[in-house]
Amino acid sequence: MINFENYNLEQEIEKIKNTTYSHNDFLDWYSHKKILSKIYNINPKDIDLLQARIYHSIPLADYELDLKTALNTQKILICNRTSQEKYIVNKGRKKSITFSSGALFPRYKNLKNFKLAPNRKGTIAFPVHKSTYIDTNVDWQDYIDKLKALPEEFQPVSVSIYWRDLLRNGHEIFLKNGIKVYSSGHCCDPDFCDNFYEILSHHKYATTNYAVSSSLMYAMDFGLNIFLYDNPKYDKENLTYNKKFKSALDKYGVTEEEFNIYTDTNINFGKKVFPQYPETKVTEENRILIIEKLGLNKNGHTQDNILRFAMLKQIFLTKIKAFLFIKEKTKKKKYTKYTLKIFNCIKISYKKKN
């Protein structure tokens, strides 16, 4: 985990450059394996064998953009909240392999007992960032000037920059303007969630210039005051779709019109529940709505023992399949020696007969 007091941005950038990018249906992203292992008390090596798909963001609309994938995969699917789970099941997915976990970041935070720093101060900003399919068009100097113009109570202002934007040198304009830059790390860094809360814990306020923000919801849940700033100017106007966007929509069976409706739904919800500067406190009514979207309300997600059993069952079946596969291979090819370590993690060795 990062050391906030002695944070070294250059070291973190080098670490990001050296992190291997992997893709196991999002289980390798944003500390998910580590979090699932801790929350559901499953051996980390067994989690490596889990065949599952998990949604890493917190969509404010109940329907998921990649419904096509959800309906076609027979892997365990883990949503954020029961309303998403029910939506996908009603569309035809098997209930026996569809679950909801509640937002994993806050649940992990509670399990690890992260606390706000006693000397916390200032504001952490989460600027809208580029993604694989969408580029941002923001007047960053204008945004920086507005951040620096916030009253003394909000100072100093720091920013948390998305790892891809760090590699594109998107942080340099902030540094040139005297703004401290942090990062939670590469999306495949197992300490991403720990880093995120370490950064949050030292601030009083959290803000963004885009209304769709899981970070603000997590910050509110953690006890920070939150607010939208320089918004709604930068809603959809600051986004452009790149060349990979159309292929992504085709892959997930989504039209551009459906994507725009989905985005509008998220933005409108964000504007409704997130305070806009100078307001910084979420109303009790909107706090309840946010907790519901996070799946942290009563009956907001699948019971832990049910999901844990499903994951353990799937892991066990993966081990058995591997055992039967290697046994069949040794039988057909007349291998004389093979071993299988089955209750910790698969470890296979075999020796061909001379």
Coordinates of C-alpha atoms in Angstrom, one line a residue:
M1 CA 0.0 0.0 0.0
I2 CA 1.2 3.5 -0.7
N3 CA 2.6 5.8 2.1
F4 CA 0.6 9.0 1.9
E5 CA 2.9 11.1 4.0
N6 CA 5.9 10.1 1.9
Y7 CA 4.2 9.6 -1.4
N8 CA 6.5 9.4 -4.5
L9 CA 4.6 10.0 -7.7
E10 CA 7.5 9.0 -10.0
Q11 CA 7.9 5.7 -8.2
E12 CA 4.2 5.0 -8.6
I13 CA 4.3 5.8 -12.3
E14 CA 7.2 3.3 -12.7
K15 CA 5.2 0.7 -10.8
I16 CA 2.3 1.3 -13.2
K17 CA 4.5 0.9 -16.2
N18 CA 5.8 -2.4 -14.8
T19 CA 2.5 -3.8 -13.9
T20 CA 1.3 -6.6 -16.2
Y21 CA -2.1 -5.9 -17.6
S22 CA -4.4 -8.9 -17.3
H23 CA -8.0 -9.7 -18.0
N24 CA -9.9 -12.4 -16.2
D25 CA -13.4 -11.2 -16.6
F26 CA -12.6 -8.3 -14.4
L27 CA -11.5 -10.4 -11.4
D28 CA -8.0 -9.1 -11.8
W29 CA -9.2 -5.5 -11.7
Y30 CA -9.4 -3.1 -8.8
S31 CA -8.4 -5.6 -6.1
H32 CA -11.4 -7.8 -6.7
K33 CA -9.6 -11.1 -6.0
K34 CA -8.1 -9.7 -2.8
I35 CA -11.5 -8.3 -1.7
L36 CA -13.5 -11.5 -2.4
S37 CA -10.9 -13.5 -0.6
K38 CA -11.2 -11.3 2.5
I39 CA -15.0 -10.8 2.6
Y40 CA -15.9 -14.4 1.8
N41 CA -13.0 -16.1 3.6
I42 CA -11.7 -18.0 0.6
N43 CA -8.1 -19.0 0.1
P44 CA -6.4 -16.4 -2.2
K45 CA -5.0 -19.3 -4.3
D46 CA -8.5 -20.7 -4.7
I47 CA -9.8 -17.3 -5.8
D48 CA -7.3 -17.6 -8.7
L49 CA -9.4 -20.6 -10.0
L50 CA -12.7 -18.8 -9.8
Q51 CA -14.5 -18.6 -13.1
A52 CA -16.7 -15.5 -12.6
R53 CA -17.5 -12.1 -14.0
I54 CA -17.9 -9.1 -11.7
Y55 CA -19.0 -5.6 -12.5
H56 CA -16.4 -3.2 -11.2
S57 CA -18.2 0.1 -11.5
I58 CA -21.4 1.2 -9.8
P59 CA -23.9 2.0 -12.6
L60 CA -26.7 4.2 -11.4
A61 CA -29.1 2.7 -13.9
D62 CA -30.3 -0.8 -13.0
Y63 CA -29.7 -2.3 -16.5
E64 CA -26.2 -3.3 -17.6
L65 CA -24.7 -2.3 -20.9
D66 CA -23.2 -5.7 -21.6
L67 CA -26.4 -7.7 -21.1
K68 CA -25.5 -9.8 -24.2
T69 CA -22.4 -11.1 -22.4
A70 CA -24.3 -11.7 -19.2
L71 CA -26.9 -13.8 -20.9
N72 CA -24.4 -15.8 -22.9
T73 CA -21.9 -16.7 -20.2
Q74 CA -22.4 -19.6 -17.9
K75 CA -19.9 -18.3 -15.4
I76 CA -20.9 -16.9 -12.0
L77 CA -22.1 -13.3 -12.5
I78 CA -21.7 -10.9 -9.5
C79 CA -23.7 -7.6 -9.7
N80 CA -23.6 -4.8 -7.2
R81 CA -27.1 -4.9 -6.0
T82 CA -30.2 -7.1 -6.1
S83 CA -32.1 -4.8 -8.4
Q84 CA -29.5 -5.5 -11.1
E85 CA -29.5 -9.2 -10.3
K86 CA -33.3 -9.3 -10.7
Y87 CA -33.2 -7.4 -13.9
I88 CA -30.7 -9.8 -15.5
V89 CA -32.6 -12.9 -14.3
N90 CA -35.8 -11.5 -15.7
K91 CA -34.1 -11.1 -19.0
G92 CA -33.4 -14.9 -19.1
R93 CA -30.2 -15.5 -17.1
K94 CA -30.1 -18.5 -14.7
K95 CA -30.8 -17.4 -11.1
S96 CA -28.5 -20.2 -9.8
I97 CA -25.4 -18.5 -11.3
T98 CA -26.4 -14.8 -10.8
F99 CA -25.7 -13.0 -7.5
S100 CA -25.1 -9.5 -6.0
S101 CA -22.3 -8.7 -3.6
G102 CA -23.0 -5.1 -2.6
A103 CA -20.3 -2.5 -3.5
L104 CA -17.0 -4.3 -2.7
F105 CA -14.9 -1.2 -1.9
P106 CA -17.0 -0.1 1.1
R107 CA -17.4 -3.6 2.3
Y108 CA -13.7 -4.2 2.2
K109 CA -13.1 -0.8 3.9
N110 CA -15.4 -1.8 6.8
L111 CA -13.7 -5.2 7.1
K112 CA -10.2 -3.7 7.2
N113 CA -11.5 -0.9 9.5
F114 CA -10.0 2.0 7.6
K115 CA -10.3 5.2 9.5
L116 CA -10.2 8.9 8.5
A117 CA -6.9 10.6 9.5
P118 CA -7.2 12.8 12.5
N119 CA -5.4 15.7 10.7
R120 CA -7.1 15.4 7.4
K121 CA -7.6 18.6 5.4
G122 CA -8.3 19.9 1.9
T123 CA -10.0 18.4 -1.1
I124 CA -9.2 15.4 -3.3
A125 CA -10.5 15.8 -6.9
F126 CA -11.3 12.9 -9.2
P127 CA -11.1 14.5 -12.7
V128 CA -13.1 12.8 -15.4
H129 CA -10.7 10.4 -17.2
K130 CA -10.3 8.8 -20.5
S131 CA -11.3 5.1 -21.0
T132 CA -10.5 2.5 -23.6
Y133 CA -13.4 3.7 -25.7
I134 CA -14.0 7.3 -24.7
D135 CA -11.7 10.4 -24.8
T136 CA -12.1 13.5 -22.8
N137 CA -12.2 17.1 -24.0
V138 CA -11.7 19.3 -21.0
D139 CA -10.1 22.8 -20.7
W140 CA -7.8 21.6 -17.9
Q141 CA -6.3 24.9 -17.2
D142 CA -9.7 26.4 -16.7
Y143 CA -10.6 23.5 -14.3
I144 CA -7.4 23.9 -12.4
D145 CA -7.9 27.7 -12.0
K146 CA -11.4 27.0 -10.5
L147 CA -10.0 24.4 -8.1
K148 CA -7.3 26.8 -6.9
A149 CA -10.1 29.5 -6.5
L150 CA -12.0 27.4 -4.0
P151 CA -12.1 29.0 -0.5
E152 CA -9.4 28.3 2.1
E153 CA -11.6 25.7 3.8
F154 CA -11.2 23.5 0.7
Q155 CA -7.4 24.0 0.3
P156 CA -5.1 22.4 -0.5
V157 CA -6.7 20.7 -3.4
S158 CA -5.1 17.5 -4.7
V159 CA -6.0 15.3 -7.6
S160 CA -6.2 11.6 -8.1
I161 CA -5.3 10.7 -11.6
Y162 CA -6.4 7.6 -13.5
W163 CA -3.5 5.3 -14.3
R164 CA -4.0 5.5 -18.1
D165 CA -3.9 9.3 -17.9
L166 CA -0.7 9.2 -16.0
L167 CA 0.9 7.2 -18.7
R168 CA -0.4 9.9 -21.2
N169 CA 1.3 12.6 -19.1
G170 CA -2.1 14.0 -18.2
H171 CA -0.9 14.8 -14.7
E172 CA 1.8 17.2 -15.8
I173 CA -0.5 20.3 -16.1
F174 CA -1.6 19.8 -12.5
L175 CA 2.0 19.6 -11.3
K176 CA 2.9 22.7 -13.3
N177 CA 0.2 24.6 -11.4
G178 CA 1.4 23.4 -8.0
I179 CA -1.3 20.8 -7.4
K180 CA -0.3 17.6 -5.7
V181 CA -1.0 14.5 -7.8
Y182 CA -1.9 11.0 -6.4
S183 CA -2.9 7.7 -8.0
S184 CA -4.4 4.6 -6.6
G185 CA -2.3 2.6 -9.1
H186 CA -2.7 0.4 -12.1
C187 CA -6.2 -1.3 -12.3
C188 CA -4.5 -4.7 -11.9
D189 CA -2.6 -3.6 -8.8
P190 CA -4.0 -5.8 -5.9
D191 CA -3.5 -2.9 -3.5
F192 CA -5.7 -0.5 -5.6
C193 CA -8.5 -0.4 -3.1
D194 CA -6.2 0.0 -0.1
N195 CA -4.4 2.9 -1.9
F196 CA -7.8 4.5 -2.8
Y197 CA -8.9 4.6 0.9
E198 CA -5.4 5.7 2.1
I199 CA -5.7 8.8 -0.2
L200 CA -9.3 9.5 0.8
S201 CA -8.6 9.2 4.5
H202 CA -6.4 12.4 4.5
H203 CA -9.0 14.7 3.0
K204 CA -12.1 16.5 4.2
Y205 CA -13.8 16.9 0.8
A206 CA -14.0 15.0 -2.5
T207 CA -15.1 16.4 -5.8
T208 CA -15.3 15.6 -9.5
N209 CA -16.2 17.5 -12.7
Y210 CA -18.4 14.6 -14.0
A211 CA -21.7 13.5 -12.5
V212 CA -21.1 9.8 -12.9
S213 CA -18.8 9.0 -10.1
S214 CA -18.3 5.9 -8.0
S215 CA -15.5 7.7 -6.2
L216 CA -17.9 10.3 -4.8
M217 CA -20.3 7.6 -3.5
Y218 CA -17.4 5.8 -1.8
A219 CA -16.2 9.1 -0.3
M220 CA -19.6 9.9 1.0
D221 CA -19.9 6.4 2.6
F222 CA -16.4 6.9 4.1
G223 CA -17.5 10.2 5.8
L224 CA -16.2 12.9 3.5
N225 CA -18.3 15.8 2.3
I226 CA -18.7 15.6 -1.5
F227 CA -19.7 18.0 -4.3
L228 CA -19.8 18.4 -8.1
Y229 CA -17.7 21.2 -9.3
D230 CA -17.5 22.8 -12.7
N231 CA -20.6 20.8 -13.6
P232 CA -22.9 20.5 -15.5
K233 CA -20.7 22.2 -18.1
Y234 CA -18.6 19.0 -18.4
D235 CA -21.2 16.4 -18.8
K236 CA -21.4 14.7 -22.2
E237 CA -19.8 17.7 -23.9
N238 CA -16.4 16.6 -22.6
L239 CA -16.6 13.1 -24.1
T240 CA -15.8 11.9 -27.6
Y241 CA -16.0 8.3 -28.8
N242 CA -12.8 6.9 -30.2
K243 CA -12.3 4.3 -32.9
K244 CA -12.7 1.4 -30.5
F245 CA -16.1 2.6 -29.3
K246 CA -18.2 1.1 -32.1
S247 CA -16.6 -2.3 -31.9
A248 CA -17.2 -2.3 -28.1
L249 CA -20.9 -1.6 -28.6
D250 CA -21.1 -4.4 -31.2
K251 CA -19.4 -6.7 -28.8
Y252 CA -21.8 -6.1 -26.0
G253 CA -24.9 -5.9 -28.3
V254 CA -25.6 -2.2 -27.5
T255 CA -26.6 0.5 -29.9
E256 CA -25.2 4.0 -29.6
E257 CA -28.7 5.3 -28.8
E258 CA -29.0 2.8 -25.9
F259 CA -25.6 3.9 -24.6
N260 CA -26.6 7.6 -24.7
I261 CA -29.8 6.8 -22.8
Y262 CA -27.8 4.9 -20.2
T263 CA -25.3 7.7 -19.9
D264 CA -28.0 10.3 -19.6
T265 CA -29.7 8.3 -16.9
N266 CA -26.5 8.1 -14.9
I267 CA -25.7 11.8 -15.3
N268 CA -29.3 12.9 -14.3
F269 CA -29.2 10.7 -11.2
G270 CA -25.7 12.1 -10.3
K271 CA -27.0 15.7 -10.6
K272 CA -30.0 14.8 -8.4
V273 CA -28.1 13.2 -5.5
F274 CA -24.7 14.8 -5.5
P275 CA -24.5 18.3 -4.0
Q276 CA -23.3 21.0 -6.4
Y277 CA -20.8 23.5 -5.1
P278 CA -21.2 25.5 -2.8
E279 CA -23.3 22.7 -1.3
T280 CA -21.2 19.9 0.1
K281 CA -23.5 17.8 2.3
V282 CA -25.8 15.0 0.9
T283 CA -29.3 15.2 2.2
E284 CA -30.6 12.2 4.2
E285 CA -33.0 11.3 1.4
N286 CA -30.2 11.3 -1.2
R287 CA -27.8 9.5 1.2
I288 CA -30.4 6.6 1.3
L289 CA -30.5 6.6 -2.5
I290 CA -26.7 6.3 -2.7
I291 CA -26.5 3.5 -0.2
E292 CA -29.2 1.7 -2.1
K293 CA -27.3 2.1 -5.4
L294 CA -24.2 0.7 -3.6
G295 CA -26.2 -2.3 -2.5
L296 CA -25.4 -1.6 1.1
N297 CA -29.0 -1.3 2.4
K298 CA -30.9 -4.0 4.1
N299 CA -31.4 -6.9 1.7
G300 CA -29.3 -4.9 -0.9
H301 CA -27.3 -8.0 -2.0
T302 CA -27.2 -11.7 -1.9
Q303 CA -26.6 -13.3 1.5
D304 CA -22.9 -13.9 2.0
N305 CA -23.2 -17.6 2.8
I306 CA -25.1 -18.2 -0.4
L307 CA -22.6 -16.4 -2.7
R308 CA -19.6 -18.0 -0.8
F309 CA -21.0 -21.5 -1.3
A310 CA -21.6 -20.8 -5.0
M311 CA -18.0 -19.6 -5.4
L312 CA -16.5 -22.6 -3.5
K313 CA -18.6 -25.0 -5.5
Q314 CA -17.4 -23.5 -8.8
I315 CA -13.8 -23.5 -7.6
F316 CA -14.1 -27.2 -6.6
L317 CA -15.6 -28.1 -10.0
T318 CA -12.7 -26.3 -11.7
K319 CA -10.3 -28.5 -9.7
I320 CA -12.1 -31.7 -10.5
K321 CA -12.2 -30.9 -14.2
A322 CA -8.5 -30.2 -14.2
F323 CA -8.0 -33.5 -12.4
L324 CA -10.1 -35.5 -14.8
F325 CA -8.4 -33.7 -17.8
I326 CA -4.8 -34.6 -16.7
K327 CA -5.9 -38.1 -15.7
E328 CA -7.3 -38.7 -19.2
K329 CA -4.2 -37.2 -20.8
T330 CA -1.9 -39.5 -18.8
K331 CA -4.0 -42.5 -19.8
K332 CA -4.0 -41.7 -23.5
K333 CA -0.3 -40.8 -23.7
K334 CA 0.9 -43.5 -21.3
Y335 CA 2.4 -41.1 -18.8
T336 CA 3.6 -43.0 -15.7
K337 CA 3.7 -40.2 -13.1
Y338 CA 1.4 -37.3 -12.3
T339 CA 0.5 -35.4 -9.2
L340 CA -2.3 -33.0 -8.3
K341 CA -2.4 -30.8 -5.3
I342 CA -6.1 -30.3 -5.2
F343 CA -7.2 -28.5 -2.0
N344 CA -4.9 -25.5 -2.1
C345 CA -4.2 -24.8 -5.7
I346 CA -3.7 -27.0 -8.8
K347 CA -0.2 -28.2 -9.1
I348 CA 0.4 -30.8 -11.8
S349 CA 3.5 -32.7 -12.8
Y350 CA 3.9 -35.7 -15.0
K351 CA 6.7 -37.8 -16.5
K352 CA 6.5 -39.5 -19.9
K353 CA 7.2 -43.2 -20.0
N354 CA 10.5 -44.1 -21.6

